[in-house]
Amino acid sequence: MLVYIVRRFAGMMIVMLLVAMVVFVIARVVPGDPAAVMLGSSATPDDIAALRSRLGLDEPLLTQFLLYLGQIVRFDLGESIFLNRPVVQALAERSELTGLLTMMSVGIAMLIGVPIGILSAAKRGGLIDQAAVGLAMLAASIPSFWIGLTLIKYLAVDHAWFPVAGYGPPEADLMERMRHLVLPAIALGIPNSALILRFTRTSMLDVMSNDYVRTARAKGLPPLVVVLKHALRNAMIPILTVIGLTTAVMIAGAIVTETVFGLPGVGNLIVSAVLRRDYPVIQGALLVVSAIYVLINLTVDLLYAVVDPRVRY
Amino acid sequence: MTGITRRLFNTALGSAVAVGGLSTGISAGILGTWTTPAQAQQGGASVVTVATIGEPPTLDPVGTTSDLVSIITQHMFETLFTFDGDWKLAPLVASALPQVSADGKTYTIPLRSGVTFHDGSTVTAEDVVASLDHWTKASPRGKTVAPLVESIAAKGADAVVIALKEPFAPLTALLAMNNGAAAIVPKSVIDGPGALKSLVGTGPYKLLEHKPDQYIRLVRHDGYASPTGTPSGYAGSRKAVIGELRFVPVPNAATRVSGVLAGQYQFADSLPAETLPRIKDAAGVKPVIVKPFGFPLMIMNTKTGVMANPKVRQAVLAALEPNDMLLAGLGDPAFVQAEGSIYAQGTPYFDAASAKPYSDHAAGKAKDLLKAAGYKGEPIRIMTSVQYEFLYKMSMVAQAQLEMAGFKVDLQVLDWATLLQRRGDDKGWDAFFTYHTFVPEPSLITVLNPSYPGWWDSPAKREALAAFNREMDPAARKAKWVALQTLFYSEVPSVKVGEFYNLAASSDKLTGYTPTPWPFFWNTDLKG
């Protein structure tokens, strides 16, 4: 197991290096200039050239890349061009929001997807099953921005049960900040619940056709025990995989939801950085998100061994 | 599975379910009344939250001409002069308008005494000299003045003298602008031509906290020394009644509307025109329509390519029907005015006669002009951006109208950052769409700057602009401006599409607010 983890970490380092290179190249190849954005639309080419020089953007690309590599091996992601702070700090400031939003929306997606998926499999072919499959299709089809705007209209504007947008005023405590995330978590959780529901249903159907489940039923065990104790355990591997993937995708994939709700999360940071061509933030944020993605994959793989004793590393 | 792994598994599954439960449990548990920032009390002071279109690229008011930056920073930084409600110049950190020598080359600026910076220190003539010197090196506006400046020096403890190499009438207006601003700052925070070392100004509010993409908090500057006089526009007495201003970036316009309707924001800027009925019908909120606000422009490349031929540009002007473009862009006739005069009615530089070609639209005329120009069907590369949706819609209409007149159009839809970069290359484009916020002084209009993309710099224009800039007498300046506008319509460096107005929304509780292109919140109060 330890050897496996070490090997995976070594692989992770190579992946990170490749990500760093690819992101650096893509960021620079895409047209656009942070100096032009910073100076505003009245700026002349001379003004822009002077600022580029001050920011070191007129250095040869190779020099810039080597400097960047030198930074990341020292775990220094550089300084944001626009935010007047280190990239690490900018990411840290947004990590609470992104972490909470991800947890809450994955929680909501699981609460909807897993139980309905199990029920749907247990009642295969029946009305409940058909309704569940229909619900999954509907949830997958509704865009999260539409859910977001609808929630804002009815629950925030018409009833004022929740705030419309933002992550709370400066004096807000954790509870108040979480209140600001309820609607976005629902908007993000509902579409993602569809995937979890369908994977759970398929995986459970797969397992429930096995002999040992039939044996358990034949022994006269209550249906609930058969489903939850005997079938669910073995159906968990694909479900865990999809939950892991959903979580990883949500870390930077909540961009639309964050925009609709005016949330300063990691996704929002990446989009703003791309629009402003804030190279250090684009590079640093994508590097960190890739690392989290790889770590979540590793965690899911390790959980397989916990869930299924037959899996050995 | 061993006991420990089973427990681990159960814990993992349990935790996952608990997270879901926790999130929804909390959701259920925290339903109820919640405190808006406006109701929050900061040491007994009221808080006003303003939703802006996004995160400003910087909070340094000198180095950028961004309107978003100036909306926020005008509360923190002040200039020597400002504009009153009629767009006339008025003193701000100065105690009076400058005394200009008979030859127009020497400006003596008296300073108000007792003006303090946010750090408690008093403004000295030395600080003002350093600030003005920094402005000539760091500001896009100041750099245009720099070649004309002979010297900037203190005259005793309470005056500053700017000596010019030649007369330059727009100087006072340039010193009064709140973007690319000649902000008066302590000498100690100036760091060469770079950004200010710290954001210390003389304004009625000072910076408390800035969390990028979340909020910018400005609190009352208790040592503020206000100018005197009846408030008018940006001039006169300034009183910071509101204890704290919070500028919140909300890039999504629909969210800004919802936020102000729900009472989460007391002011929301730049809202879609189509939301006006919704804002009108809502309780506790009123619409704010800002006139004058700005004018969309189709800037043409006068330097290279097919548009370098003035006849082709005249054909473009003849081919376009601005009213269609305006309605396509903004949707509601209440927010647009097909106005050819660069300065709209009611402003000092308005002149309809010299803008007559604006109204002479005819596809036939455009075709004749194209024929005379020897146009051979070269594609006209027009750059536009969906980030400014109204400009994008206008450019689509322009494309159709130009094609009807015989042009071949290559409409390039780019993101704004790419457009900003590409427009610097004179060989990469023929036209682009942008807009210009209202500016009180004509010489500040970017199209007149020969180094601004488009590069309008014909000998006739150079002469007309120089004559306008040298003229110190206001009445004679108007006549010279008319001559310049006449030239604008004969050489057609750009097409002014028309006037458009800005929609904002304000809480009924916010009193004393004056609609302006750059919203300000001194002299406003929060009732109830």
Short mmCIF file of C-alpha atoms in Angstrom, two decimals, chain B residues 98-308:
data_model
loop_
_atom_site.label_atom_id
_atom_site.label_comp_id
_atom_site.label_asym_id
_atom_site.label_seq_id
_atom_site.Cartn_x
_atom_site.Cartn_y
_atom_site.Cartn_z
CA PRO B 98 -6.02 78.89 -11.23
CA GLN B 99 -4.78 82.36 -12.06
CA VAL B 100 -3.57 82.06 -15.64
CA SER B 101 -1.00 84.52 -16.97
CA ALA B 102 -1.88 86.67 -19.99
CA ASP B 103 0.24 84.48 -22.29
CA GLY B 104 -1.57 81.37 -21.06
CA LYS B 105 1.67 79.69 -20.00
CA THR B 106 1.69 80.10 -16.22
CA TYR B 107 -0.94 78.64 -13.91
CA THR B 108 -0.81 79.74 -10.29
CA ILE B 109 -2.93 77.45 -8.14
CA PRO B 110 -3.80 78.53 -4.59
CA LEU B 111 -4.25 75.68 -2.10
CA ARG B 112 -6.82 75.33 0.67
CA SER B 113 -5.27 75.36 4.12
CA GLY B 114 -5.94 72.66 6.69
CA VAL B 115 -6.59 69.84 4.21
CA THR B 116 -5.46 66.55 5.73
CA PHE B 117 -4.54 63.17 4.36
CA HIS B 118 -6.03 59.96 5.72
CA ASP B 119 -2.81 59.38 7.69
CA GLY B 120 -3.43 62.61 9.62
CA SER B 121 -0.71 64.67 7.97
CA THR B 122 -1.49 68.04 6.41
CA VAL B 123 -1.31 68.60 2.67
CA THR B 124 1.66 70.79 1.78
CA ALA B 125 2.62 72.51 -1.46
CA GLU B 126 5.47 70.01 -1.65
CA ASP B 127 2.99 67.10 -1.65
CA VAL B 128 1.01 68.77 -4.43
CA VAL B 129 4.12 69.34 -6.55
CA ALA B 130 5.16 65.69 -6.08
CA SER B 131 1.63 64.50 -6.93
CA LEU B 132 1.49 66.58 -10.12
CA ASP B 133 4.96 65.46 -11.12
CA HIS B 134 3.89 61.82 -10.56
CA TRP B 135 0.76 62.45 -12.65
CA THR B 136 2.83 63.61 -15.63
CA LYS B 137 4.81 60.35 -15.45
CA ALA B 138 2.16 57.78 -14.50
CA SER B 139 -1.21 58.91 -15.81
CA PRO B 140 -2.32 58.41 -19.42
CA ARG B 141 -3.81 61.91 -19.16
CA GLY B 142 -0.77 63.41 -17.44
CA LYS B 143 1.56 61.97 -20.06
CA THR B 144 -0.25 63.95 -22.76
CA VAL B 145 0.50 67.13 -20.82
CA ALA B 146 4.08 66.22 -19.87
CA PRO B 147 5.75 67.42 -23.11
CA LEU B 148 4.19 70.87 -22.58
CA VAL B 149 5.33 71.27 -18.98
CA GLU B 150 8.29 73.50 -18.31
CA SER B 151 8.20 73.18 -14.52
CA ILE B 152 6.01 72.47 -11.53
CA ALA B 153 7.05 74.25 -8.35
CA ALA B 154 5.77 75.38 -4.98
CA LYS B 155 5.14 79.06 -4.47
CA GLY B 156 5.40 79.55 -0.75
CA ALA B 157 3.47 77.26 1.56
CA ASP B 158 0.04 77.56 -0.03
CA ALA B 159 0.35 77.74 -3.81
CA VAL B 160 1.76 75.80 -6.73
CA VAL B 161 2.86 77.13 -10.10
CA ILE B 162 2.75 75.14 -13.33
CA ALA B 163 4.79 76.72 -16.11
CA LEU B 164 4.03 75.56 -19.65
CA LYS B 165 6.06 75.80 -22.83
CA GLU B 166 2.98 76.91 -24.73
CA PRO B 167 -0.65 77.73 -23.83
CA PHE B 168 -2.81 74.68 -23.17
CA ALA B 169 -6.40 75.51 -22.29
CA PRO B 170 -7.55 72.00 -21.26
CA LEU B 171 -5.00 71.79 -18.43
CA THR B 172 -7.43 72.70 -15.63
CA ALA B 173 -10.00 70.18 -16.92
CA LEU B 174 -7.34 67.48 -17.12
CA LEU B 175 -6.35 68.25 -13.54
CA ALA B 176 -10.02 67.90 -12.55
CA MET B 177 -10.67 64.44 -14.01
CA ASN B 178 -11.30 61.63 -11.53
CA ASN B 179 -9.70 58.96 -13.70
CA GLY B 180 -6.12 59.02 -14.83
CA ALA B 181 -6.43 61.44 -11.95
CA ALA B 182 -3.99 64.06 -10.75
CA ALA B 183 -4.77 62.80 -7.26
CA ILE B 184 -3.19 64.71 -4.41
CA VAL B 185 -1.27 62.22 -2.27
CA PRO B 186 1.54 62.42 0.30
CA LYS B 187 4.95 62.71 -1.29
CA SER B 188 6.03 59.68 0.76
CA VAL B 189 3.66 57.26 -1.05
CA ILE B 190 4.96 58.11 -4.51
CA ASP B 191 7.27 55.52 -6.00
CA GLY B 192 8.51 56.86 -9.33
CA PRO B 193 6.17 56.21 -12.24
CA GLY B 194 4.85 53.00 -10.63
CA ALA B 195 1.74 52.45 -8.57
CA LEU B 196 1.33 54.35 -5.30
CA LYS B 197 2.96 52.64 -2.33
CA SER B 198 -0.20 53.05 -0.26
CA LEU B 199 -3.68 54.35 -0.96
CA VAL B 200 -3.69 57.54 1.09
CA GLY B 201 -5.69 60.50 -0.16
CA THR B 202 -7.62 63.49 1.12
CA GLY B 203 -11.15 62.31 0.28
CA PRO B 204 -14.15 62.05 2.61
CA TYR B 205 -13.67 58.27 2.81
CA LYS B 206 -10.61 56.13 3.38
CA LEU B 207 -9.87 52.51 2.58
CA LEU B 208 -10.57 50.10 5.42
CA GLU B 209 -10.39 46.73 3.70
CA HIS B 210 -10.21 45.27 0.22
CA LYS B 211 -11.06 41.64 -0.43
CA PRO B 212 -10.75 41.20 -4.19
CA ASP B 213 -13.94 39.95 -5.85
CA GLN B 214 -15.77 40.24 -2.51
CA TYR B 215 -15.90 43.83 -1.30
CA ILE B 216 -14.08 47.13 -0.90
CA ARG B 217 -14.82 48.88 2.37
CA LEU B 218 -14.42 52.62 2.68
CA VAL B 219 -15.02 54.34 5.99
CA ARG B 220 -15.51 57.96 6.87
CA HIS B 221 -12.34 60.08 7.13
CA ASP B 222 -13.00 61.90 10.38
CA GLY B 223 -10.34 64.52 9.70
CA TYR B 224 -11.85 65.43 6.34
CA ALA B 225 -11.66 69.09 5.39
CA SER B 226 -14.49 69.81 3.00
CA PRO B 227 -14.52 72.55 0.40
CA THR B 228 -17.20 75.16 1.01
CA GLY B 229 -20.20 76.18 -1.05
CA THR B 230 -23.52 74.72 -2.05
CA PRO B 231 -23.15 71.15 -3.36
CA SER B 232 -23.41 71.07 -7.13
CA GLY B 233 -22.32 68.04 -9.14
CA TYR B 234 -18.93 67.06 -7.76
CA ALA B 235 -18.27 70.57 -6.42
CA GLY B 236 -19.14 72.40 -3.23
CA SER B 237 -19.44 71.07 0.28
CA ARG B 238 -18.91 67.32 0.75
CA LYS B 239 -20.25 65.62 3.85
CA ALA B 240 -19.64 61.96 4.62
CA VAL B 241 -22.96 61.17 6.33
CA ILE B 242 -22.84 57.44 5.57
CA GLY B 243 -20.39 55.78 7.92
CA GLU B 244 -19.24 53.03 5.57
CA LEU B 245 -19.46 52.43 1.83
CA ARG B 246 -19.12 48.91 0.53
CA PHE B 247 -18.49 48.40 -3.14
CA VAL B 248 -19.38 44.84 -4.06
CA PRO B 249 -18.40 43.42 -7.46
CA VAL B 250 -21.41 41.68 -9.01
CA PRO B 251 -20.58 40.95 -12.66
CA ASN B 252 -23.96 39.38 -13.41
CA ALA B 253 -26.44 42.16 -14.23
CA ALA B 254 -29.50 40.05 -13.35
CA THR B 255 -28.01 39.44 -9.91
CA ARG B 256 -27.43 43.17 -9.41
CA VAL B 257 -31.10 43.78 -10.19
CA SER B 258 -32.26 41.01 -7.85
CA GLY B 259 -29.94 42.23 -5.10
CA VAL B 260 -31.22 45.79 -5.15
CA LEU B 261 -34.85 44.60 -5.32
CA ALA B 262 -34.28 42.34 -2.33
CA GLY B 263 -32.68 45.17 -0.33
CA GLN B 264 -29.25 43.55 -0.22
CA TYR B 265 -27.77 46.52 -2.10
CA GLN B 266 -28.81 50.11 -1.62
CA PHE B 267 -27.48 51.04 -5.06
CA ALA B 268 -26.82 48.96 -8.17
CA ASP B 269 -25.03 50.36 -11.18
CA SER B 270 -25.29 49.62 -14.93
CA LEU B 271 -28.48 47.60 -15.15
CA PRO B 272 -30.06 46.23 -18.35
CA ALA B 273 -32.51 48.71 -19.89
CA GLU B 274 -35.19 46.02 -20.12
CA THR B 275 -35.35 45.79 -16.32
CA LEU B 276 -36.70 49.34 -15.99
CA PRO B 277 -40.40 48.28 -15.66
CA ARG B 278 -39.46 45.74 -12.98
CA ILE B 279 -37.55 48.37 -11.01
CA LYS B 280 -40.36 50.91 -11.43
CA ASP B 281 -42.94 48.43 -10.10
CA ALA B 282 -40.86 47.29 -7.14
CA ALA B 283 -41.56 48.65 -3.68
CA GLY B 284 -38.73 50.46 -1.94
CA VAL B 285 -36.57 50.89 -5.04
CA LYS B 286 -36.43 53.62 -7.64
CA PRO B 287 -34.76 53.71 -11.05
CA VAL B 288 -31.98 56.19 -11.75
CA ILE B 289 -31.43 57.18 -15.38
CA VAL B 290 -28.10 58.92 -15.95
CA LYS B 291 -28.04 61.54 -18.75
CA PRO B 292 -25.58 62.31 -20.28
CA PHE B 293 -23.72 59.05 -19.87
CA GLY B 294 -21.86 57.94 -22.95
CA PHE B 295 -21.69 57.37 -26.66
CA PRO B 296 -20.85 54.20 -28.59
CA LEU B 297 -18.17 54.57 -31.24
CA MET B 298 -17.08 52.64 -34.27
CA ILE B 299 -13.41 53.60 -34.39
CA MET B 300 -11.75 53.27 -37.77
CA ASN B 301 -8.10 52.68 -38.61
CA THR B 302 -7.02 55.90 -40.33
CA LYS B 303 -3.40 54.77 -40.48
CA THR B 304 -3.28 51.62 -42.62
CA GLY B 305 -5.49 49.40 -44.70
CA VAL B 306 -8.65 50.13 -46.62
CA MET B 307 -9.99 52.55 -43.98
CA ALA B 308 -6.99 54.84 -44.37
#
